[in-house]
Each structure stands twice: as structure tokens, then as C-alpha cells.
Short mmCIF file of C-alpha atoms and ligand atoms in Angstrom, two decimals:
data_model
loop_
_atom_site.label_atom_id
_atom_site.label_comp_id
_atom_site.label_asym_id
_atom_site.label_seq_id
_atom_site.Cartn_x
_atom_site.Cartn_y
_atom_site.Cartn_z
CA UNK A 12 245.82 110.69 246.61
CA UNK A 13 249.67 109.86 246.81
CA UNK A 14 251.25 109.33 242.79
CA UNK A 15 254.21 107.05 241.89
CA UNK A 16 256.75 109.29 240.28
CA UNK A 17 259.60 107.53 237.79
CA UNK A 18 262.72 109.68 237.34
CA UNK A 19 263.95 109.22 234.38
CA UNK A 20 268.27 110.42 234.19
CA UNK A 21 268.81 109.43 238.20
CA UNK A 22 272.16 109.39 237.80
CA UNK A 23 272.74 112.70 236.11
CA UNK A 24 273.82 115.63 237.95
CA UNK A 25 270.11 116.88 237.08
CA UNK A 26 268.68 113.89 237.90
CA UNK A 27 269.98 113.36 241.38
CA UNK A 28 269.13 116.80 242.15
CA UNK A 29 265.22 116.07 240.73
CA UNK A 30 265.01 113.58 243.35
CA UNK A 31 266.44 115.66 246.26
CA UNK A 32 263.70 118.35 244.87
CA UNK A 33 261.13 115.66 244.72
CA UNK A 34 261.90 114.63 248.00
CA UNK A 35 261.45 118.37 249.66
CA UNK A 36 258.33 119.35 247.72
CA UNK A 37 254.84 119.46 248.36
CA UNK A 38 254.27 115.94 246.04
CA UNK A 39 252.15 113.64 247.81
CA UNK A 40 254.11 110.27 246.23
CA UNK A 41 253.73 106.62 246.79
CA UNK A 42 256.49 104.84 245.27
CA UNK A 43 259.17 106.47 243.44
CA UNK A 44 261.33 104.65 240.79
CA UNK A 45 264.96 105.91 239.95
CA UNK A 46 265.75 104.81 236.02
CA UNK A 47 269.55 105.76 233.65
CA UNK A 48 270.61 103.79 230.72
CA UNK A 49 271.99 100.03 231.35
CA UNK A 50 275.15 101.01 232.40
CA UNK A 51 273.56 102.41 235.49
CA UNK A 52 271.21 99.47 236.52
CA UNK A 53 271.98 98.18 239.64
CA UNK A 54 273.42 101.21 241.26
CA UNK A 55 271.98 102.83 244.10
CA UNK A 56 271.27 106.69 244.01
CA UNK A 57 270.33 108.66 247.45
CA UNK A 58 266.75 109.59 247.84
CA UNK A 59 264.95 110.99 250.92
CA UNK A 60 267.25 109.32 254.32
CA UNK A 61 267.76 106.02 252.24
CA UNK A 62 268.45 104.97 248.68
CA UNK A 63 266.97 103.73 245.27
CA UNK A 64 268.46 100.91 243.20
CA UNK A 65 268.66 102.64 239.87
CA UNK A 66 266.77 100.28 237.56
CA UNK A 67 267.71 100.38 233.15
CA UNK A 68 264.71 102.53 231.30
CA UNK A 69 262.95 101.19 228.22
CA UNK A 70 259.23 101.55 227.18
CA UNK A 71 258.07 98.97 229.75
CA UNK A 72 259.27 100.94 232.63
CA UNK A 73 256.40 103.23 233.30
CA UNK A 74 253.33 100.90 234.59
CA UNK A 75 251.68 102.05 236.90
CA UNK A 76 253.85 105.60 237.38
CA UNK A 77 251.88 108.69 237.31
CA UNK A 78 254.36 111.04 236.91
CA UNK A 79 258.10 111.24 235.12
CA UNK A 80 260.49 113.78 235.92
CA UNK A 81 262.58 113.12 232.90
CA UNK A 82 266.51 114.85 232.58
CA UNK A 83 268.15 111.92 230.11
CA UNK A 84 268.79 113.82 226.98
CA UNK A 85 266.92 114.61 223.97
CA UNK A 86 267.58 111.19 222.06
CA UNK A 87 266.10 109.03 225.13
CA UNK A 88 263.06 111.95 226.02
CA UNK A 89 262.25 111.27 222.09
CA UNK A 90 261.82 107.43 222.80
CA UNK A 91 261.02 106.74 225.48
CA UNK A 92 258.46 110.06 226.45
CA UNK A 93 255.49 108.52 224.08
CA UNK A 94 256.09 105.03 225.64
CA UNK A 95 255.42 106.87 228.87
CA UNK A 96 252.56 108.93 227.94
CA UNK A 97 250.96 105.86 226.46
CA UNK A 98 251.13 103.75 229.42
CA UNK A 99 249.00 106.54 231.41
CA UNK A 100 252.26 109.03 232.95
CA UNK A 101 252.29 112.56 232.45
CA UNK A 102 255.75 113.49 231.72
CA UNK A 103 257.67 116.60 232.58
CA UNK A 104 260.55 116.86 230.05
CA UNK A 105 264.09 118.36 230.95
CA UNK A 106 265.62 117.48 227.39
CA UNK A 107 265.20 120.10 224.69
CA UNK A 108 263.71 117.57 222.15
CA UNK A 109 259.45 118.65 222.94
CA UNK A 110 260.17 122.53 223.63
CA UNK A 111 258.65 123.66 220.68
CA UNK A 112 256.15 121.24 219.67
CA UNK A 113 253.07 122.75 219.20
CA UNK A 114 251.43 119.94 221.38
CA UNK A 115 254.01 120.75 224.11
CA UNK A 116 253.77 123.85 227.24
CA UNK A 117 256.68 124.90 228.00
CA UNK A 118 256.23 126.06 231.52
CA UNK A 119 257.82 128.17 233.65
CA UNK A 120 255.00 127.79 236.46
CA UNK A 121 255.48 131.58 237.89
CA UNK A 122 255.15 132.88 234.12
CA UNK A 123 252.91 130.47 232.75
CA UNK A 124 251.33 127.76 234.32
CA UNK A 125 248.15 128.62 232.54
CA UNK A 126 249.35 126.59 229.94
CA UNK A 127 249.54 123.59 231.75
CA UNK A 128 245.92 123.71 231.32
CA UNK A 129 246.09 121.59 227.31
CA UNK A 130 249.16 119.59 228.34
CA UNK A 131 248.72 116.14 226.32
CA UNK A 132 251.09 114.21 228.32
CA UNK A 133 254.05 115.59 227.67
CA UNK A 134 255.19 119.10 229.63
CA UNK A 135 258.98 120.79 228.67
CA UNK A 136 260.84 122.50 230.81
CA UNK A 137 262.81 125.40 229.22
CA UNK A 138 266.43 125.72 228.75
CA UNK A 139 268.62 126.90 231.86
CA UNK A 140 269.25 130.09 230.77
CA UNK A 141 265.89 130.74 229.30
CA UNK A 142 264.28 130.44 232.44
CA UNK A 143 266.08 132.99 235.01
CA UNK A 144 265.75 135.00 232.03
CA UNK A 145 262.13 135.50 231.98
CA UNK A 146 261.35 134.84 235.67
CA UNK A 147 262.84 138.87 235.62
CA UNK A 148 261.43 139.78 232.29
CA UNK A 149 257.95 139.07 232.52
CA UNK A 150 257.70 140.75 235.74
CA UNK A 151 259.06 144.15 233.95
CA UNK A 152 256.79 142.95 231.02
CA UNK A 153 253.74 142.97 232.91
CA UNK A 154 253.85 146.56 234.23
CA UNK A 155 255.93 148.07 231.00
CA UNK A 156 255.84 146.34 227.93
CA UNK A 157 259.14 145.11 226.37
CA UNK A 158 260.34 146.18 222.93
CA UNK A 159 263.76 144.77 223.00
CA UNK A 160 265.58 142.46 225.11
CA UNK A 161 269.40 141.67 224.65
CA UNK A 162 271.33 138.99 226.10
CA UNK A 163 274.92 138.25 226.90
CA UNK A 164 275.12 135.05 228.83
CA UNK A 165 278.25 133.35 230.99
CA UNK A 166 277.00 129.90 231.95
CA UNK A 167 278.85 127.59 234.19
CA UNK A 168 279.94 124.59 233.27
CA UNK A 169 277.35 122.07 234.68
CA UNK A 170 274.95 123.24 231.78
CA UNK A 171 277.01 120.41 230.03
CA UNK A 172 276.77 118.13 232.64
CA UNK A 173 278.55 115.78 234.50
CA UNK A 174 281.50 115.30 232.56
CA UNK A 175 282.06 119.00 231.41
CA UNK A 176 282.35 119.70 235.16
CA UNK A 177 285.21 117.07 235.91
CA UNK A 178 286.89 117.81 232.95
CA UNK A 179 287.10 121.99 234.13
CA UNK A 180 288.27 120.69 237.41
CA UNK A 181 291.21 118.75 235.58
CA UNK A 182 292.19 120.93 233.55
CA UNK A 183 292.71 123.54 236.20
CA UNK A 184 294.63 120.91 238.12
CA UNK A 185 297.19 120.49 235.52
CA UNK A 186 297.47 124.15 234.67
CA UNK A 187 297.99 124.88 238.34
CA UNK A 188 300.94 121.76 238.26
CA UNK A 189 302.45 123.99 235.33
CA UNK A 190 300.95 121.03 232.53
CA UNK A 191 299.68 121.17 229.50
CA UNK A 192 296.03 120.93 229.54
CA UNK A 193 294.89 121.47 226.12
CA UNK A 194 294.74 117.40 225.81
CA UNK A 195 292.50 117.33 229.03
CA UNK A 196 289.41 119.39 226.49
CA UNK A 197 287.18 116.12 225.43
CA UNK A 198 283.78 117.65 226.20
CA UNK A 199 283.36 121.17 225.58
CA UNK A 200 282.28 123.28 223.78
CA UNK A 201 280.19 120.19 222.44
CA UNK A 202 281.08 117.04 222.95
CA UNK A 203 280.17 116.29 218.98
CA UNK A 204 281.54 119.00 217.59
CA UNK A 205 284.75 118.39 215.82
CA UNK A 206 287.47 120.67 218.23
CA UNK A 207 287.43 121.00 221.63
CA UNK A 208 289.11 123.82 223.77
CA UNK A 209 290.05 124.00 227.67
CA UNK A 210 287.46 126.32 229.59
CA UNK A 211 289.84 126.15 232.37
CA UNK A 212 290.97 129.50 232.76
CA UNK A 213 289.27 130.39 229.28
CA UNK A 214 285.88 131.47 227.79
CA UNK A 215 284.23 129.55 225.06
CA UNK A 216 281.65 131.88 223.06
CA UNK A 217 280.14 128.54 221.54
CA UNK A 218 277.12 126.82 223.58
CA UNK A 219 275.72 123.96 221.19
CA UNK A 220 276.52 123.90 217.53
CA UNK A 221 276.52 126.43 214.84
CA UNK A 222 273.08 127.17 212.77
CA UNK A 223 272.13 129.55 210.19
CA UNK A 224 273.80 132.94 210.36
CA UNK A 225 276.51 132.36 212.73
CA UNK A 226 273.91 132.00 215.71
CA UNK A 227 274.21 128.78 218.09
CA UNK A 228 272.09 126.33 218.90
CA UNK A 229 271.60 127.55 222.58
CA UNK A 230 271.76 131.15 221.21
CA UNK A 231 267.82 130.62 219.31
CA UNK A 232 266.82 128.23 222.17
CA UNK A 233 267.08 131.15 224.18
CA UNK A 234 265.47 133.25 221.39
CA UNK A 235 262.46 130.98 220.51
CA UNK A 236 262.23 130.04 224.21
CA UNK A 237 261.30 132.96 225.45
CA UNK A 238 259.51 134.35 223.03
CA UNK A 239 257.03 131.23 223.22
CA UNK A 240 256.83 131.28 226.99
CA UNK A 241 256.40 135.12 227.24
CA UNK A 242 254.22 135.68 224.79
CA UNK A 243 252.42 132.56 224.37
CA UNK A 244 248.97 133.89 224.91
CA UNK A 245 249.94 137.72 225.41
CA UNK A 246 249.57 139.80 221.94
CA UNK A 247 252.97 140.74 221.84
CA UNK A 248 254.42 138.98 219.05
CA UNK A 249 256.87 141.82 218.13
CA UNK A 250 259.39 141.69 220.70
CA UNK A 251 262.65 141.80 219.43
CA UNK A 252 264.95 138.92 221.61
CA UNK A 253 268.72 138.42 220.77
CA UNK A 254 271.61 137.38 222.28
CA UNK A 255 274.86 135.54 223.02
CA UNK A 256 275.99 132.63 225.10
CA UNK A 257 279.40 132.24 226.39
CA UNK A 258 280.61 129.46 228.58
CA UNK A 259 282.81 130.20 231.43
CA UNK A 260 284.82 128.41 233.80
CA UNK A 261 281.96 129.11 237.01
CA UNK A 262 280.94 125.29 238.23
CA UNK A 263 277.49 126.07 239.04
CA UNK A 264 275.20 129.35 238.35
CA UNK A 265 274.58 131.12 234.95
CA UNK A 266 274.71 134.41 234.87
CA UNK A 267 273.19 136.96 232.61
CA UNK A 268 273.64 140.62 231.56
CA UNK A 269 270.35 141.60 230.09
CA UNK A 270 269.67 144.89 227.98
CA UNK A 271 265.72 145.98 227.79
CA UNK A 272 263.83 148.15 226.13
CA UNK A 273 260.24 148.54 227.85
CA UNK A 274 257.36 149.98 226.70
CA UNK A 275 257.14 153.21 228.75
CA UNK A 276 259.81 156.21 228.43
CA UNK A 277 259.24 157.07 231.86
CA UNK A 278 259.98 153.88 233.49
CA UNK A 279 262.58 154.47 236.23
CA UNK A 280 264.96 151.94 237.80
CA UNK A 281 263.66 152.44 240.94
CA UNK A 282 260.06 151.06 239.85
CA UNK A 283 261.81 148.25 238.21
CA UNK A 284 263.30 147.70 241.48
CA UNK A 285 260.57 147.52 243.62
CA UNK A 286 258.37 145.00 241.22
CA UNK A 287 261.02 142.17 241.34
CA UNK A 288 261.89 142.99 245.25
CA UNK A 289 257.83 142.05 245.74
CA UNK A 290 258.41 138.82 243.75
CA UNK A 291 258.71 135.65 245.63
CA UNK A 292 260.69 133.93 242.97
CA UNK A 293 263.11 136.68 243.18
CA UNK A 294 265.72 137.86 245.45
CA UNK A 295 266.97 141.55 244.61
CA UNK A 296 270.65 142.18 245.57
CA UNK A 297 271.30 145.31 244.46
CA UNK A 298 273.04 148.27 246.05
CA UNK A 299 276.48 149.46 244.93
CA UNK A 300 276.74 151.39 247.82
CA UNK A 301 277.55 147.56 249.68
CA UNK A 302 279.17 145.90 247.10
CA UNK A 303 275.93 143.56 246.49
CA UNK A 304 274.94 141.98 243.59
CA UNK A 305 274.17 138.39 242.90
CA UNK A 306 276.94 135.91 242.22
CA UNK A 307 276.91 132.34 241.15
CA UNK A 308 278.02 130.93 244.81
CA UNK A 309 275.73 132.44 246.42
CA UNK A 310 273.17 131.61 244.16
CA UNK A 311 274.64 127.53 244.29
CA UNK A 312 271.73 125.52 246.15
CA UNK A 313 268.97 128.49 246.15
CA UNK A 314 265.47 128.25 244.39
CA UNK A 315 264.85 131.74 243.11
CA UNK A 316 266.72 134.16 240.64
CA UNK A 317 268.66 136.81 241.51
CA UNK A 318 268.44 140.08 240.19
CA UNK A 319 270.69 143.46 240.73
CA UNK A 320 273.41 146.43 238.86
CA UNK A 321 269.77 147.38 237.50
CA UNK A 322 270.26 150.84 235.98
CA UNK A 323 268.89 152.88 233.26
CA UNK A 324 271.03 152.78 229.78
CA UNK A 325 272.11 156.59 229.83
CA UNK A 326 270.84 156.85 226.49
CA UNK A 327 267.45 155.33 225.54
CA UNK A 328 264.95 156.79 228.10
CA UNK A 329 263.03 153.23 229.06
CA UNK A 330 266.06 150.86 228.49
CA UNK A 331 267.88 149.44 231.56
CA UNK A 332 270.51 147.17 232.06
CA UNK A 333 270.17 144.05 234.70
CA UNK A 334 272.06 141.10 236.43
CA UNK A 335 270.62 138.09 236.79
CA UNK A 336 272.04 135.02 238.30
CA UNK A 337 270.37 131.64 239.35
CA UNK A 338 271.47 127.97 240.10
CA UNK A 339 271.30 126.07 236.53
CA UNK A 340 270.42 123.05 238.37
CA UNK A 341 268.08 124.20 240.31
CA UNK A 342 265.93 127.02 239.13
CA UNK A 343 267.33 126.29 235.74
CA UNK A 344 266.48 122.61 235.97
CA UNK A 345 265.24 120.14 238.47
CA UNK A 346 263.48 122.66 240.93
CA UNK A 347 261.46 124.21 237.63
CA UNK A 348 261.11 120.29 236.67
CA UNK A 349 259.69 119.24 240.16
CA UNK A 350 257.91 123.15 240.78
CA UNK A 351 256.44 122.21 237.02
CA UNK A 352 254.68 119.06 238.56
CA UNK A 353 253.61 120.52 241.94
CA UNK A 354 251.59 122.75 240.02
CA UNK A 355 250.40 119.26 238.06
CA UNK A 356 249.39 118.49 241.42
CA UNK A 357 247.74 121.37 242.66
CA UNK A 358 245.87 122.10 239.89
CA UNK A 359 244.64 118.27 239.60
CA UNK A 360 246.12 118.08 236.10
CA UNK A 361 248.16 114.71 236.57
CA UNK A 362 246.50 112.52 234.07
CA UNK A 363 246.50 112.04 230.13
CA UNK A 364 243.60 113.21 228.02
CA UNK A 365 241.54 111.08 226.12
CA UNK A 366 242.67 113.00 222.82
CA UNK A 367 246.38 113.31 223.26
CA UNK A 368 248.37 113.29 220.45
CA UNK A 369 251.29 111.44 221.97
CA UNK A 370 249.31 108.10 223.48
P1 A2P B 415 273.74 106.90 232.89
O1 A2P B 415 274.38 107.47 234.12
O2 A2P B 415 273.34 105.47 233.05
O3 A2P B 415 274.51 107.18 231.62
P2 A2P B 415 274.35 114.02 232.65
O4 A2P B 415 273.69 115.07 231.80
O5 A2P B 415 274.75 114.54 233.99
O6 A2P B 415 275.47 113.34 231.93
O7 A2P B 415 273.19 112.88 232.93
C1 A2P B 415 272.50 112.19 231.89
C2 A2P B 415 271.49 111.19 232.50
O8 A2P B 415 270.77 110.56 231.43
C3 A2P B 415 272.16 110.06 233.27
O9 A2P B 415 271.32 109.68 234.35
C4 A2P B 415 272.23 108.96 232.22
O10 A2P B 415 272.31 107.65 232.75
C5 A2P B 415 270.90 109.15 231.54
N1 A2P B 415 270.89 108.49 230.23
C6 A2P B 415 271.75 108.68 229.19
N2 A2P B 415 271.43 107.86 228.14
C7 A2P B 415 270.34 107.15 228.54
C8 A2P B 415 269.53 106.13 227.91
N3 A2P B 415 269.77 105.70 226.67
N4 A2P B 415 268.49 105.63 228.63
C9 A2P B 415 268.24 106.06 229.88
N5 A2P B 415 268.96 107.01 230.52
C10 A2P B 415 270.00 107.55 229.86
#
């Protein structure tokens, strides 16, 4: 059986790379329909050795498609995802608008595809720096248990998209040509907050707006994401997950300095080692001794997460300190969108049930 597969966001930077993804997995697809907002409609966007003539979305866009691969914001997943599910598509959901809907997985397929399983239609794919996060953790949660987990992250600028990314680039033009380039900041932190600041040479400890307590948005998506995903069906409800996100001026690649607390005092780093070196999802660079550890650029264009510096706090006994680095894009977004719907695939769960809250 070959599906017809909409993408929904073509144009995006996500988008684009969804369809690249599409085109090198193990999909079986018929026809596949490239969709943006009006603006875009009539363009052309590359796919495969050819191109697609990017076509405008609205709710009578998804006849006939089996499958959306969907990276066009939260306000547009929130219309037009129902309209989808209704018309017979399962939809797998880059936006962060379904995550925690009780009707909604949120899959990371190597940590949880079991919950694919009661999908209703609609499938979310977890934040960027959610989902290198636990791609480590719940390998080190598996054999040890995890008390604690602490976050500092220092994501790249393509989290915000298209427009974040030129508007780095320009700003560290005009700084290099000795110009002012506070005037250049239009886009980040947020583009609806009120101020915005150059990343350009800076660091910008806000990722999303401000909620209760001083915490930011992105701060308890990362929180509630991963405790949902981790724990979901494991009865573990008592981890403690906290943490900061801070953008820097990297183009592509988050990175992620992670304090845990396992389970098990006598946990060495060693162990910890060998369990994500026998993971296929992750790629262990870690030896001082070489200078190796991961980096955004070499992580730019790579499927799996990168883990390394992994070394035991000096003064908890089972608390260790890691790395981890993976393409936001990518792993962080349209490979986990198009690995999301492989699985789909393979375990023959591309339709709609009878009973789904959203058609
Ligand atoms: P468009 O290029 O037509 O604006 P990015 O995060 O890189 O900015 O990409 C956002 C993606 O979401 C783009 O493909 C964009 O299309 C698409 N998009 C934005 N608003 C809508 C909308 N109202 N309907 C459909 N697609 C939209």
C-alpha cells in the first residue's frame, strides 16, 4: 500500500526539511502535496530530484491524503488539524498547540512509540529541546532510575525559524562593518513580545514568553514534556525536572548541559557510558583525552543525538553531568516528525478510529 502524504508548512525551514526526510525514509507514498499559507501558493519547493508547486492550506485540502506532516505553527495546527483528521488523515503535529492534550501521544518513537498505539488522529511531536533531552535520559532511566534532572539549554537560532536565522546573520554583518545593530533585533527573543534584543554576539536567557514564577514558556514545555513522554506509562511520577533555556547565537544545533540524579549510588560514568554508546539513536563523543565532544556543526545534518563530558558530580554519589547536542531540525523536528510516521507505517496504525475525539 503506497499513502498520499500532505505537508503542511512546505515552505518553512522545518517544512522543507520534512519533505527532504520524507523523501529518504522508508514511507511507501503515492502522491505527496506541499501546502503554506496564501502567500506561498504558487511557489515551487524541491522534493525528491524535482519540485512541488506549493498549493494555499484550508480545511478542504486534505481529500484523499493519508498522512500530514504538519510544521505551520500552533494557530494553523489548531484549525486546520481537526479539518484534517475529519476528512480521514492522521496527522503528525510539529506545532506545540496538541502536546498536552490528553487525546494527544506525544512521541518520541525510540522512547515511546507504544503510545502511538490510542492515537485519535492527531500525533505531537515534542519540542526541540525536549526531545535530545530524553533520547539520553530514558536510556539512563531504564537501567537507574532518575530522581532529578536539571537543565541548562543554549539553542541555536533556527528554533525560531526562518526569520530569527536571517536576522542573526544581519546583525553580525553590521557589527562586523562597525554598525549599529541593535535596530536589526525584530524577531527575537519573541517576535510578540514587546522588546527585542540582538543575539548576534549576545545570549538571550528568554525562549517564549514569561509565565508564572519567572519560568518561560519553553522552560515548562521542556518540564511538562518530558515528564509526559518519560513517564507516561512508567510509575515514576516523582521525578523532579527543571531547567533553563538560553538562546545563543549557534545557527543550527541545541545544545544541552544536563545534571542527573539516578536512582542507584553506585552508578558509575563508565556504565552510563557504555548504555548510550549501544544506542542506535546515539552517537557518544566523549574522551577528553582527544578533545571530543559533540558540537552543533558536527551535529548540523545528522539524525541521532550526541552525547559526551559525561562525568560524575564530585559530590552526590549517583549524579552525573552530560552534553548533549543534536540538529533542532532534524532530530529535534522533521526527522522525529517523519521517524514519528514511519513507525505509523510499520506498525499499520495510519488510519482514524471510529471513536476519535477530533473527527
Ligand atoms: P508561508 O511561507 O506561506 O508563510 P517558519 O517557522 O520557518 O517561519 O515556517 C512556517 C511555515 O508555516 C511556513 O511554511 C508558512 O508558510 C506556514 N504557515 C504560516 N501561516 C500559515 C497559515 N495560516 N496557513 C498555512 N501555512 C502557514
Amino acid at each position: 500500500q503506497a499513502y498520499n502524504v500532505a505537508v503542511l508548512g512546505a515552505t518553512g525551514a522545518v517544512g522543507r526539511r520534512i519533505l527532504d526526510q520524507l523523501a529518504k525514509s522508508t514511507i511507501p507514498f503515492d502522491q505527496v502535496k506541499a501546502l503554506a499559507s496564501a502567500r506561498s501558493a504558487g511557489q515551487t519547493v524541491p522534493f525528491k530530484d524535482g519540485e512541488l508547486t506549493v498549493e494555499e492550506a484550508t480545511e478542504d485540502s486534505f481529500a484523499g491524503v493519508d498522512i500530514v506532516l504538519a510544521s505551520a505553527g500552533g494557530s494553523t495546527s489548531k484549525a486546520l488539524a481537526p479539518a484534517a483528521v475529519k476528512a480521514g488523515a492522521v496527522v503528525v503535529d510539529n506545532s506545540s498547540y496538541w502536546r498536552m492534550n490528553d487525546n494527544v501521544p506525544l512521541v518520541v518513537p525510540e522512547v515511546n512509540s507504544a503510545a502511538l498505539k490510542d492515537h485519535q488522529g492527531i500525533i505531537a511531536n515534542p519540542n526541540c529541546s525536549t526531545i535530545q533531552l530524553v533520547v539520553a535520559l530514558n536510556l539512563v532511566f531504564e537501567k537507574f532510575g532518575l530522581k532529578q534532572v536539571i537543565i541548562s539549554t543554549y539553542q541555536a537560532a533556527s528554533g525560531a525559524g526562518k526569520a530569527a536565522m536571517d536576522e542573526v546573520l544581519a546583525e553580525a554583518q553590521a557589527r562586523l562593518l562597525g554598525e549599529d545593530m541593535a535596530d536589526l533585533a525584530h524577531v527575537l527573543p519573541v517576535k510578540g513580545d514587546k522588546k527585542h534584543y540582538p543575539l548576534a554576539f549576545n545570549l538571550l536567557p528568554q525562549i517564549d514568553v514569561f509565565e508564572e514564577e519567572g519560568y518561560t514558556h519553553e522552560e515548562y514545555k521542556m518540564i511538562h514534556e518530558t515528564k509526559k513522554i518519560i513517564l507516561g506509562d512508567k510509575n515514576a511520577k516523582d521525578i523532579k525536572v527543571t531547567g533553563t533555556a538560553v538562546r545563543v547565537p549557534v545557527m543550527i544545533g541545541h545544545g544541552e548541559s544536563v545534571y542527573i540524579e539516578t536512582g542507584d549510588e553506585n552508578a558509575t560514568a563508565d556504565q552510563i557510558r557504555a548504555i548510550l554508546a549501544d544506542a542506535d539513536q546515539v552517537v557518544l563523543q566523549d574522551d577528553p583525552a582527544t578533545q571530543t565532544y559533540p558540537q552543533p556543526i558536527l551535529a548540523e545534518g545528522r539524525r541521532e543525538t550526541f552525547v559526551g563530558r559525561i562525568r560524575p558530580d564530585l559530590e552526590n554519589p549517583g549524579a552525573f553531568h552530560l552534553w548533549v547536542v543534536s540538529d533542532n531540525l532534524l532530530k529535534g523536528a522533521a526527522w522525529n516528525t517523519v521517524e514519528i510516521a514511519e513507525r505509523l507505517v510499520d506498525m499499520d496504525l495510519v488510519r482514524v478510529p471510529d471513536q476519535s475525539t477530533f473527527a
